[in-house]
Amino acid sequence: MQPACIMRTPGLLRRSSRFLFRSLRRTLDNGPAAVPGATNGQEVPSRALDHVSRPTSTGAGPEELEGKSVADLITERQLLAAFEQLRHLETRLVAEKASRTFEQDPTGFARRAMDVCLHYDALASEIDAIVNETLGPDGVDAAALAELAGVVRAEEEAHPEPPEDGDFLRTPRHWRQHWEDAVRRSAQERVRSAGPGEAPGAAEGGSALAQVLTELGSLVRRDLQKVQLEVHPVYAAAGFPAWETYLRAFHGAVAQRLQELAHNARGCEQLYVLLDWAANVYGSPDFLGAQNLALSSEPLPPLLAPDVWARLESEYTNFLETKIASCFDGILQLEQSRWADAEAPDVLQGRYHTPLSFDVHMLVAEHVKAAGAISKELEATTLQICARALGLFLPRFEKAFLESKAVNEPHLGANINACEELRTGLLARFPGSFKELEKPLVAATCDFQNRLLRGLQGDVQPLFRVLCTKAWLTQDVLQPLMDKVVAFAGHLERVASPWAQETLQEVHRYVVREYLAHVLGRRERFRGVERLTGSQKMGQDAQAIGNTFQGLGSEATWLGQAIPCVADILGETYKDDIQRHLETLIRSYPDIRRDHVLAILSLRRLGRRRNQRLLQHAQELLRAVVKAGGPRAAGGHVLFEEIEVPTSVDVLITCI
């Protein structure tokens, strides 16, 4: 009857039996030989191994230890002692075979050889059992590990190389490789025990998969810490590289489990959880939880094969593109709900504020940071996705807002501020990826600015109609217009400074331009005292306009001479000085045209020759301006170019 431990590895039994009968075939083929102490045809009983399976009744021999059989020693895990007995029996059996003792009894040799092989297999099976129990709940059996290491090394010393005659008894058992295989199987079983047997479905999202990976990480960390602190020192004393073996075994098992999870991973959350765990949890230097524990002194193979990693990143970015587009849809819906509720924008740090900029910054920063934690390549791809999505979002947002009922100064100012924050913030943080968005952001800001200006222009346009009328000569008709400008400028104080100043200067230019357009386009002319009064009135209006905009902070000082020059030409009593005023006007505003000069001269009743002389001189000045590069060369300011002058009878008379 064989010991129970022998039956643990039937594969080893079959392998040993195969070697045994192959060796026996060679022995029988060699033919009979004389056996000392035996005659031809005499049977030689094989009783030498009876004690292997049961204790003998006589005194202890070299095959026994305190009366214990090899099977008992294996059961008690005295592996080295059991191996020494088997080694002694093997040596004696090989010697008897060499002396042709078994020529007449090959069956006896087979029985004894089989018994030795079975007990070798039992030792190998016990190695499996010790490895399987090492990381179990009962703790580490240091004595068993020491016996395991000792018996493996003893077997390697006893069987360093295969014998030249192919004798299976002296063939190396490769127990070190057997031990490494057992460690790998143990690691695979341990890793598979973490989390559910199947990968979570897509409907469960990333939380279920994250739980599986958390359990997996905890188990691997706990087991490797146990190996490093308890198992490795015992093996190291016997010269066994247990740490590297266990580490690579667990690494391979984790890689296999992760490949299975990756195959079934679906959805943006699951894909990211998988990539993040592989890159930042398992790949972290402090994964084992102690600085003195290192993952490996040599590089380990990739946890995920490069093609699998590339596939996961590709699928993740595809899902991410849809998710980010959906996030921008949500941002637009939130803004539309605020517009529908007629909510006034908040004022933060003296500026109109909408959550738009904050939401976009958070959206981009969150996804870019998450992607950057996995790889630089994924970070760059995520930036491109965010930039494309924002580029598609801007025109939709602008169109939706301008078509809503919330178009007013506070909301327009808030949107201008939001676009400016996005432009400066995103370009400063991600200069390469969002550079192409600078133009769309500036274009959207300009559209909001133009809508803001059109609102003011619609309010003040009717107030210009009373200029250069009889009532204008005696009343302060400009004050209501300037009151609206001051109220409008109050909103600009809550707009980002570059756009607020630019808008204020544009309002300043608009007021001066419209004032001149009404002066030059009027059909009736003042004569005598009214002309002088009108000139004085224009001077007063010019001063009021200049003082108001200066008080508001406008930096468009170049507009200050336009109205006074026309007023001086209108009220100049010494006609020879009109040319001087005209020269000042043309040099200050090189965008003025001949039509404008004719309209200005038509305000006065000058003689034909004087008009011709002034027109000729003005044309020479205008040609000099064109030769010097035109209006754009003189600071790029535009004023008269946008003033349309109607052709009146007075202008025609002036031309003639």
XYZ file of C-alpha atoms in Angstrom:
656
model
C 0.000 0.000 0.000
C 1.442 3.381 -1.026
C 1.409 6.412 1.262
C -1.379 8.925 0.745
C 1.057 11.667 -0.141
C 2.238 9.687 -3.155
C -1.176 9.961 -4.785
C -1.151 13.808 -4.862
C 0.551 14.015 -8.230
C -0.546 11.192 -10.563
C 1.232 12.972 -13.404
C 4.539 12.478 -11.691
C 3.724 8.800 -11.183
C 3.002 8.317 -14.873
C 6.177 10.176 -15.826
C 8.355 8.121 -13.452
C 6.779 4.889 -14.682
C 7.478 5.845 -18.281
C 11.151 6.471 -17.470
C 11.267 3.242 -15.491
C 10.029 0.948 -18.259
C 12.171 2.693 -20.856
C 15.224 1.982 -18.678
C 14.107 -1.607 -18.075
C 13.796 -2.173 -21.805
C 17.402 -1.095 -22.260
C 18.474 -3.373 -19.370
C 16.756 -6.430 -20.863
C 18.133 -5.692 -24.311
C 21.684 -5.914 -22.922
C 21.210 -9.659 -22.317
C 21.832 -11.826 -19.216
C 24.947 -11.567 -17.124
C 26.354 -13.460 -14.201
C 25.115 -12.431 -10.814
C 27.348 -13.053 -7.852
C 25.863 -15.657 -5.528
C 23.216 -16.779 -8.022
C 22.946 -19.417 -10.727
C 21.219 -19.239 -14.063
C 17.480 -19.453 -13.661
C 17.645 -18.633 -9.967
C 15.287 -15.891 -8.766
C 16.711 -13.086 -6.691
C 13.954 -11.759 -4.413
C 13.649 -8.022 -4.168
C 13.212 -7.289 -0.502
C 15.617 -4.387 -0.206
C 12.865 -1.749 -0.438
C 10.318 -3.363 1.840
C 11.321 -0.988 4.585
C 10.569 2.050 2.375
C 6.836 1.630 2.812
C 6.807 0.298 6.362
C 9.162 0.173 9.333
C 11.243 -2.970 9.783
C 11.077 -5.047 12.920
C 14.834 -5.294 13.259
C 17.367 -2.629 14.190
C 17.692 0.680 12.301
C 19.812 0.647 9.181
C 21.077 3.471 7.005
C 17.682 3.546 5.281
C 15.838 4.482 8.452
C 15.740 7.364 10.897
C 14.663 6.316 14.358
C 12.658 3.460 12.860
C 10.657 5.729 10.481
C 9.965 4.846 6.888
C 10.509 7.232 3.975
C 6.752 7.677 3.703
C 6.556 8.637 7.376
C 9.412 11.086 6.981
C 7.686 12.685 4.005
C 4.414 12.870 5.906
C 6.214 14.541 8.818
C 7.957 16.810 6.287
C 11.423 15.640 7.188
C 12.146 15.936 3.502
C 15.917 16.039 3.664
C 16.066 12.876 5.778
C 13.628 11.146 3.438
C 15.728 12.145 0.448
C 18.914 10.871 2.068
C 17.291 7.466 2.587
C 16.015 7.425 -0.991
C 19.410 8.502 -2.230
C 21.036 5.617 -0.326
C 18.535 3.147 -1.770
C 18.986 4.606 -5.245
C 22.759 4.246 -5.002
C 22.483 0.623 -3.844
C 19.932 -0.193 -6.537
C 22.110 1.333 -9.248
C 25.097 -0.654 -7.972
C 23.104 -3.884 -7.995
C 21.915 -3.140 -11.491
C 25.477 -2.511 -12.611
C 26.538 -5.847 -11.091
C 23.778 -7.592 -13.101
C 22.101 -8.819 -9.936
C 18.671 -8.469 -11.536
C 19.350 -10.225 -14.822
C 17.312 -13.170 -13.678
C 14.729 -11.051 -11.847
C 13.916 -7.930 -13.905
C 10.496 -7.729 -12.279
C 12.092 -7.426 -8.867
C 14.272 -4.591 -10.125
C 11.210 -2.911 -11.601
C 9.330 -3.134 -8.311
C 12.192 -1.663 -6.312
C 12.879 1.056 -8.923
C 9.190 1.919 -9.063
C 9.125 2.227 -5.297
C 12.038 4.682 -5.370
C 10.404 6.722 -8.144
C 7.085 6.830 -6.355
C 8.721 8.186 -3.243
C 10.626 10.755 -5.288
C 7.253 11.740 -6.702
C 5.881 11.912 -3.183
C 8.659 14.339 -2.276
C 7.791 16.461 -5.320
C 4.139 16.344 -4.335
C 5.051 17.530 -0.854
C 6.922 20.454 -2.410
C 3.638 21.402 -4.109
C 1.760 21.128 -0.830
C 4.246 23.309 1.058
C 4.152 25.995 -1.646
C 0.339 25.980 -1.687
C 0.189 26.358 2.090
C 2.875 29.043 2.320
C 0.550 31.983 1.596
C -2.486 30.410 3.215
C -4.235 31.592 6.377
C -2.238 29.284 8.688
C 0.948 31.284 8.344
C 4.415 30.414 7.131
C 5.992 27.133 8.277
C 9.643 28.161 8.346
C 10.831 24.626 9.093
C 8.944 23.230 6.102
C 10.395 25.924 3.834
C 13.890 25.160 5.067
C 13.327 21.450 4.411
C 12.014 22.271 0.920
C 15.019 24.413 0.038
C 17.388 21.833 1.474
C 15.924 18.887 -0.393
C 15.909 20.784 -3.708
C 19.563 21.680 -3.341
C 20.440 18.140 -2.187
C 18.730 16.663 -5.245
C 20.595 19.075 -7.540
C 23.898 18.027 -5.979
C 22.975 14.339 -6.219
C 21.840 14.545 -9.842
C 23.813 17.396 -11.427
C 23.549 16.103 -15.006
C 21.728 13.330 -16.879
C 23.759 10.078 -16.851
C 25.415 9.068 -20.093
C 23.770 5.636 -20.029
C 20.318 7.217 -19.665
C 19.615 5.541 -16.314
C 16.326 7.013 -15.142
C 17.171 6.545 -11.455
C 20.025 9.034 -11.701
C 18.174 11.447 -13.995
C 17.845 14.984 -12.515
C 14.404 15.528 -11.030
C 14.387 19.308 -11.776
C 12.781 20.088 -8.464
C 13.848 23.717 -8.623
C 11.831 24.118 -11.808
C 9.056 22.120 -10.184
C 9.135 24.516 -7.227
C 8.997 27.542 -9.545
C 6.024 26.024 -11.381
C 4.309 25.430 -8.054
C 4.923 29.055 -7.076
C 3.380 30.201 -10.374
C 0.330 28.001 -9.882
C -0.052 29.232 -6.327
C 0.141 32.861 -7.470
C -2.435 32.252 -10.198
C -4.836 30.640 -7.747
C -4.361 33.480 -5.276
C -4.917 36.151 -7.918
C -8.016 34.442 -9.287
C -9.507 34.327 -5.804
C -9.632 38.150 -5.668
C -12.973 39.623 -6.759
C -15.726 37.885 -8.713
C -14.874 35.237 -11.230
C -16.212 37.245 -14.161
C -15.414 40.813 -15.142
C -18.116 43.378 -14.271
C -20.463 44.259 -17.109
C -20.573 47.660 -18.787
C -23.852 48.464 -17.030
C -22.093 48.294 -13.668
C -19.780 51.138 -14.652
C -16.316 51.617 -13.257
C -17.164 51.166 -9.565
C -17.557 47.378 -9.730
C -14.330 46.986 -11.690
C -12.574 49.353 -9.307
C -13.690 47.143 -6.416
C -12.295 44.055 -8.149
C -8.976 45.791 -8.771
C -8.868 47.100 -5.208
C -9.282 43.581 -3.851
C -6.704 42.305 -6.319
C -4.202 44.973 -5.329
C -4.741 44.332 -1.619
C -4.227 40.597 -2.029
C -1.089 40.936 -4.155
C 0.352 43.554 -1.818
C -0.382 41.447 1.258
C 1.052 38.280 -0.271
C 4.219 39.924 -1.568
C 4.804 41.632 1.759
C 4.476 38.233 3.403
C 6.937 36.756 0.924
C 9.454 39.540 1.465
C 9.240 39.623 5.246
C 8.642 35.956 6.156
C 9.234 33.624 3.218
C 12.245 35.152 1.522
C 14.541 35.167 4.601
C 14.053 31.412 5.065
C 14.750 30.634 1.425
C 17.637 33.108 1.286
C 19.461 31.187 4.001
C 19.463 28.212 1.631
C 20.509 30.309 -1.359
C 17.065 30.331 -2.966
C 15.925 33.431 -4.974
C 12.426 33.276 -3.565
C 11.657 37.004 -3.849
C 12.312 37.254 -7.587
C 10.491 33.983 -8.238
C 7.394 34.979 -6.298
C 7.468 38.493 -7.736
C 7.568 37.297 -11.324
C 4.944 34.652 -10.587
C 2.530 37.224 -9.176
C 3.361 39.670 -11.947
C 2.508 37.062 -14.553
C -0.688 36.105 -12.730
C -1.784 39.741 -12.419
C -0.982 40.318 -16.092
C -3.111 37.320 -17.076
C -6.018 38.481 -14.887
C -5.752 42.007 -16.234
C -5.784 40.726 -19.812
C -9.059 38.952 -19.040
C -10.553 42.068 -17.456
C -9.347 44.194 -20.368
C -11.039 41.885 -22.847
C -14.431 42.565 -21.241
C -13.922 46.211 -20.242
C -16.538 48.518 -21.754
C -17.331 52.183 -21.355
C -15.166 55.169 -20.554
C -15.177 54.590 -16.786
C -14.155 50.929 -16.901
C -11.424 51.564 -19.451
C -9.986 54.411 -17.423
C -10.150 52.446 -14.160
C -8.219 49.632 -15.815
C -5.570 51.911 -17.335
C -5.233 53.936 -14.158
C -4.817 50.858 -11.957
C -2.155 49.419 -14.246
C -0.229 52.691 -14.557
C -0.671 54.364 -11.183
C -1.619 51.733 -8.610
C 0.255 48.593 -9.578
C 2.950 50.620 -11.326
C 3.493 52.893 -8.333
C 6.913 52.677 -6.608
C 5.194 52.383 -3.226
C 2.685 49.746 -4.321
C 3.972 47.350 -1.659
C 3.457 49.985 1.014
C 7.036 50.182 2.285
C 10.032 52.051 0.957
C 12.396 49.153 1.631
C 10.313 46.826 -0.565
C 11.061 47.191 -4.251
C 9.060 45.555 -6.987
C 12.066 44.242 -8.863
C 15.771 44.742 -9.322
C 15.276 43.926 -13.005
C 12.622 45.245 -15.390
C 9.464 43.169 -15.446
C 7.554 42.473 -18.657
C 4.731 44.917 -19.447
C 1.656 44.270 -17.364
C -0.437 44.623 -20.506
C 0.860 43.719 -23.933
C 1.597 46.810 -26.068
C -1.183 45.989 -28.522
C -3.672 45.525 -25.671
C -2.582 48.792 -24.060
C -2.913 50.603 -27.398
C -6.376 49.127 -27.918
C -7.515 50.196 -24.456
C -6.216 53.734 -24.978
C -7.895 53.919 -28.380
C -11.229 52.696 -27.037
C -10.918 55.017 -24.054
C -10.315 58.073 -26.245
C -13.304 57.150 -28.423
C -15.557 56.953 -25.380
C -13.913 60.073 -23.952
C -14.696 62.093 -27.062
C -18.375 61.264 -26.699
C -18.300 61.932 -22.968
C -16.638 65.344 -23.301
C -19.088 66.366 -26.033
C -21.889 65.342 -23.677
C -20.320 67.426 -20.900
C -20.316 70.495 -23.147
C -23.975 69.805 -23.929
C -24.629 69.827 -20.203
C -22.792 73.132 -19.777
C -24.905 74.698 -22.532
C -28.108 73.405 -20.949
C -27.139 74.899 -17.591
C -26.475 78.271 -19.220
C -29.783 78.132 -21.083
C -31.645 77.382 -17.865
C -30.126 80.501 -16.296
C -31.140 82.589 -19.289
C -34.674 81.187 -19.180
C -34.963 81.996 -15.469
C -33.843 85.574 -16.196
C -31.122 85.248 -13.600
C -28.755 88.192 -13.517
C -25.101 87.187 -13.635
C -23.130 87.298 -10.417
C -20.498 89.944 -9.757
C -17.226 88.459 -8.519
C -14.248 90.678 -7.758
C -15.948 93.558 -9.523
C -16.595 91.604 -12.745
C -19.721 90.118 -14.274
C -19.386 86.382 -13.850
C -20.878 83.296 -15.456
C -19.885 79.728 -14.462
C -19.069 78.987 -18.113
C -15.329 79.602 -17.853
C -15.002 77.744 -14.558
C -16.960 74.758 -15.875
C -14.848 74.510 -19.035
C -11.580 74.899 -17.116
C -12.619 72.186 -14.667
C -13.746 69.883 -17.461
C -10.468 70.219 -19.346
C -8.236 70.105 -16.266
C -9.966 67.039 -14.832
C -9.698 64.926 -17.970
C -6.206 66.108 -18.892
C -4.912 65.401 -15.399
C -6.503 61.957 -15.400
C -5.027 61.148 -18.810
C -1.615 62.538 -17.876
C -1.500 60.198 -14.903
C -1.585 57.286 -17.350
C 0.709 58.454 -20.145
C 1.944 61.575 -21.910
C 0.530 60.292 -25.179
C -2.951 59.918 -23.695
C -2.655 63.391 -22.161
C -1.844 64.911 -25.558
C -4.744 63.054 -27.175
C -7.132 64.224 -24.456
C -6.014 67.822 -24.965
C -6.773 67.520 -28.663
C -10.212 66.082 -27.893
C -10.978 68.920 -25.460
C -9.772 71.548 -27.931
C -11.926 70.127 -30.739
C -14.968 69.872 -28.479
C -14.535 73.454 -27.257
C -14.116 74.656 -30.841
C -17.463 73.055 -31.726
C -19.101 74.342 -28.552
C -18.263 78.041 -28.974
C -20.423 78.800 -32.048
C -23.303 76.795 -30.575
C -23.082 78.709 -27.322
C -22.854 82.062 -29.073
C -25.807 81.334 -31.355
C -27.970 80.042 -28.497
C -27.252 83.094 -26.359
C -27.787 85.710 -29.057
C -31.114 84.075 -29.931
C -32.245 84.033 -26.296
C -34.143 86.708 -24.401
C -31.267 87.223 -21.988
C -29.277 89.523 -24.270
C -28.486 92.543 -22.104
C -25.454 94.413 -20.851
C -24.757 92.248 -17.758
C -25.021 88.930 -19.619
C -23.031 90.213 -22.580
C -20.364 91.490 -20.209
C -20.296 88.147 -18.381
C -19.839 86.250 -21.645
C -17.061 88.605 -22.752
C -15.314 87.963 -19.439
C -15.797 84.201 -19.790
C -14.300 84.122 -23.286
C -11.361 86.234 -22.157
C -10.754 83.946 -19.169
C -10.833 80.909 -21.443
C -8.464 82.530 -23.914
C -5.892 83.628 -21.365
C -6.294 80.670 -19.003
C -6.256 77.796 -21.487
C -3.553 79.309 -23.687
C -1.351 79.970 -20.680
C -1.762 76.455 -19.304
C -1.845 74.527 -22.587
C -0.186 76.839 -25.131
C 0.344 74.255 -27.831
C -3.003 72.472 -27.804
C -5.360 75.452 -27.550
C -3.492 77.914 -29.753
C -5.894 77.305 -32.633
C -8.804 78.291 -30.372
C -7.510 81.824 -29.850
C -9.134 83.113 -33.042
C -12.566 81.519 -32.373
C -12.520 82.841 -28.808
C -11.570 86.340 -29.941
C -14.225 86.166 -32.672
C -16.900 85.175 -30.156
C -15.795 87.961 -27.818
C -15.974 90.476 -30.672
C -19.484 89.308 -31.521
C -20.603 89.848 -27.928
C -18.866 93.221 -27.923
C -20.550 94.284 -31.165
C -23.930 93.236 -29.799
C -23.194 95.299 -26.710
C -22.353 98.326 -28.867
C -25.401 97.868 -31.068
C -27.581 97.966 -27.997
C -26.157 101.336 -26.972
C -26.289 102.673 -30.514
C -29.948 101.768 -30.778
C -30.635 103.691 -27.566
C -28.743 106.888 -28.418
C -29.226 107.081 -32.183
C -32.501 109.050 -31.976
C -30.844 111.631 -29.716
C -28.497 112.764 -32.491
C -31.396 113.991 -34.619
C -31.754 117.238 -32.687
C -28.173 118.287 -33.410
C -27.669 121.345 -35.610
C -31.295 122.386 -35.286
C -32.765 125.638 -33.999
C -33.529 123.961 -30.662
C -29.947 122.744 -30.419
C -28.683 126.336 -30.464
C -30.515 127.217 -27.258
C -30.863 123.910 -25.384
C -28.533 121.312 -23.912
C -29.719 118.430 -26.075
C -26.447 116.535 -25.643
C -26.890 115.787 -21.939
C -29.456 112.955 -22.299
C -27.125 111.273 -24.774
C -24.145 111.544 -22.456
C -26.218 110.257 -19.537
C -26.863 107.065 -21.469
C -23.160 106.802 -22.280
C -22.244 107.159 -18.609
C -24.797 104.493 -17.631
C -23.418 102.186 -20.306
C -19.872 102.780 -19.080
C -21.002 101.599 -15.651
C -21.484 98.133 -17.136
C -18.061 98.305 -18.769
C -16.499 98.701 -15.327
C -17.501 95.069 -14.728
C -15.940 93.832 -17.970
C -12.347 92.595 -18.330
C -10.037 95.566 -18.777
C -8.754 95.070 -22.343
C -12.243 94.628 -23.730
C -13.769 97.296 -21.491
C -11.249 99.885 -22.684
C -11.639 98.859 -26.298
C -15.430 99.052 -26.034
C -15.271 102.446 -24.317
C -13.017 103.803 -27.052
C -15.394 102.424 -29.659
C -18.293 104.217 -27.946
C -16.188 107.384 -27.877
C -15.461 107.037 -31.589
C -19.112 106.301 -32.326
C -20.331 109.438 -30.530
C -17.826 111.695 -32.314
C -18.494 110.030 -35.664
C -22.282 110.291 -35.378
C -21.999 113.877 -34.198
C -19.948 114.810 -37.275
C -22.214 112.777 -39.561
C -25.237 114.810 -38.427
C -23.327 118.092 -38.712
C -22.064 117.360 -42.222
C -25.295 115.804 -43.382
C -27.736 118.514 -42.339
C -29.711 120.166 -45.126
C -29.961 123.721 -43.746
C -27.080 126.052 -43.040
C -26.637 128.630 -40.331
C -25.909 132.171 -41.358
C -24.585 135.176 -39.548
C -25.054 135.071 -35.800
C -26.531 131.562 -35.875
C -23.403 130.291 -37.621
C -21.198 131.783 -34.917
C -23.530 130.481 -32.215
C -23.487 127.045 -33.845
C -19.681 127.109 -33.914
C -19.569 127.949 -30.222
C -22.164 125.273 -29.497
C -20.086 122.673 -31.331
C -17.048 123.699 -29.316
C -19.004 123.301 -26.083
C -20.316 119.910 -27.167
C -16.800 118.801 -28.113
C -15.542 119.813 -24.686
C -18.439 118.042 -22.958
C -17.841 114.878 -24.973
C -14.093 114.991 -24.335
C -14.473 115.632 -20.602
C -17.060 112.884 -20.214
C -14.999 110.224 -21.936
C -11.835 111.364 -20.224
C -13.613 110.979 -16.901
C -14.753 107.507 -17.913
C -11.165 106.543 -18.710
C -11.177 106.525 -22.509
C -7.690 106.533 -23.970
C -8.868 107.609 -27.454
C -7.353 111.076 -27.169
C -6.888 111.186 -30.951
C -10.618 111.948 -31.296
C -10.337 115.248 -29.450
C -9.631 117.541 -32.452
C -12.276 116.368 -34.921
C -15.305 118.380 -33.742
C -13.271 121.491 -32.693
C -11.624 121.684 -36.158
C -15.008 121.631 -37.906
C -16.338 124.152 -35.381
C -13.358 126.443 -36.065
C -13.950 126.263 -39.822
C -17.637 127.022 -39.262
C -17.028 130.000 -36.987
C -13.751 131.391 -38.348
C -14.218 135.105 -39.108
C -10.807 135.494 -40.756
C -11.276 133.410 -43.889
C -7.564 133.032 -44.624
C -7.249 130.960 -41.431
C -9.749 128.402 -42.731
C -6.912 126.787 -44.690
C -4.919 126.363 -41.469
C -7.871 124.676 -39.749
C -8.351 122.461 -42.791
C -4.687 121.431 -42.753
C -4.956 120.506 -39.064
C -8.041 118.424 -39.774
C -6.485 116.512 -42.697
C -3.206 115.845 -40.885
C -5.036 114.677 -37.748
C -7.474 112.472 -39.661
C -5.828 111.175 -42.838
C -8.879 109.016 -43.636
C -10.838 112.156 -44.591
C -11.937 112.321 -48.232
C -12.646 115.090 -50.707
C -16.382 114.613 -50.130
C -15.915 115.409 -46.461
C -13.920 118.563 -47.291
C -16.674 119.694 -49.670
C -19.324 119.072 -47.014
C -17.331 121.060 -44.438
C -16.754 123.971 -46.858
C -20.443 123.961 -47.733
C -21.148 124.955 -44.125
C -19.683 128.355 -45.065
C -20.608 130.643 -47.947
C -17.165 131.243 -49.389
C -16.419 132.608 -52.814
C -15.834 130.380 -55.815
C -12.130 131.174 -56.013
C -11.557 130.605 -52.315
C -13.395 127.303 -52.461
C -11.330 126.206 -55.461
C -8.109 127.239 -53.771
C -9.017 125.428 -50.548
C -10.125 122.317 -52.448
C -6.938 122.280 -54.506
C -4.806 122.616 -51.377
C -6.830 119.909 -49.632
C -6.350 117.550 -52.580
C -2.596 118.102 -52.467
C -2.612 117.234 -48.774
C -4.741 114.154 -49.428
C -2.384 112.979 -52.186
C 0.536 113.415 -49.798
C -1.320 111.290 -47.255
C -1.874 108.549 -49.817
C 1.764 108.681 -50.844
C 2.814 108.345 -47.199
C 0.846 105.118 -46.869
C -2.726 106.213 -46.423
C -4.830 106.444 -43.275
C -3.625 103.068 -41.923
C -0.053 104.375 -41.777
C -1.078 107.090 -39.329
C -1.939 104.874 -36.384
C -4.707 102.955 -38.133
C -7.419 105.258 -36.758
C -10.666 105.442 -38.704
C -13.232 108.207 -38.301
C -14.268 110.052 -41.478
C -13.990 106.927 -43.620
C -17.187 105.614 -42.032
C -19.118 108.885 -42.444
C -21.358 108.916 -45.483
C -21.905 112.452 -46.812
C -25.091 113.031 -48.842
C -24.731 115.169 -51.956
C -26.774 118.285 -51.256
C -27.345 121.407 -53.365
C -24.941 123.344 -51.161
C -22.229 120.756 -51.749
C -22.818 120.907 -55.489
C -22.602 124.688 -55.415
C -19.351 124.441 -53.458
C -17.977 122.035 -56.074
C -18.931 124.398 -58.881
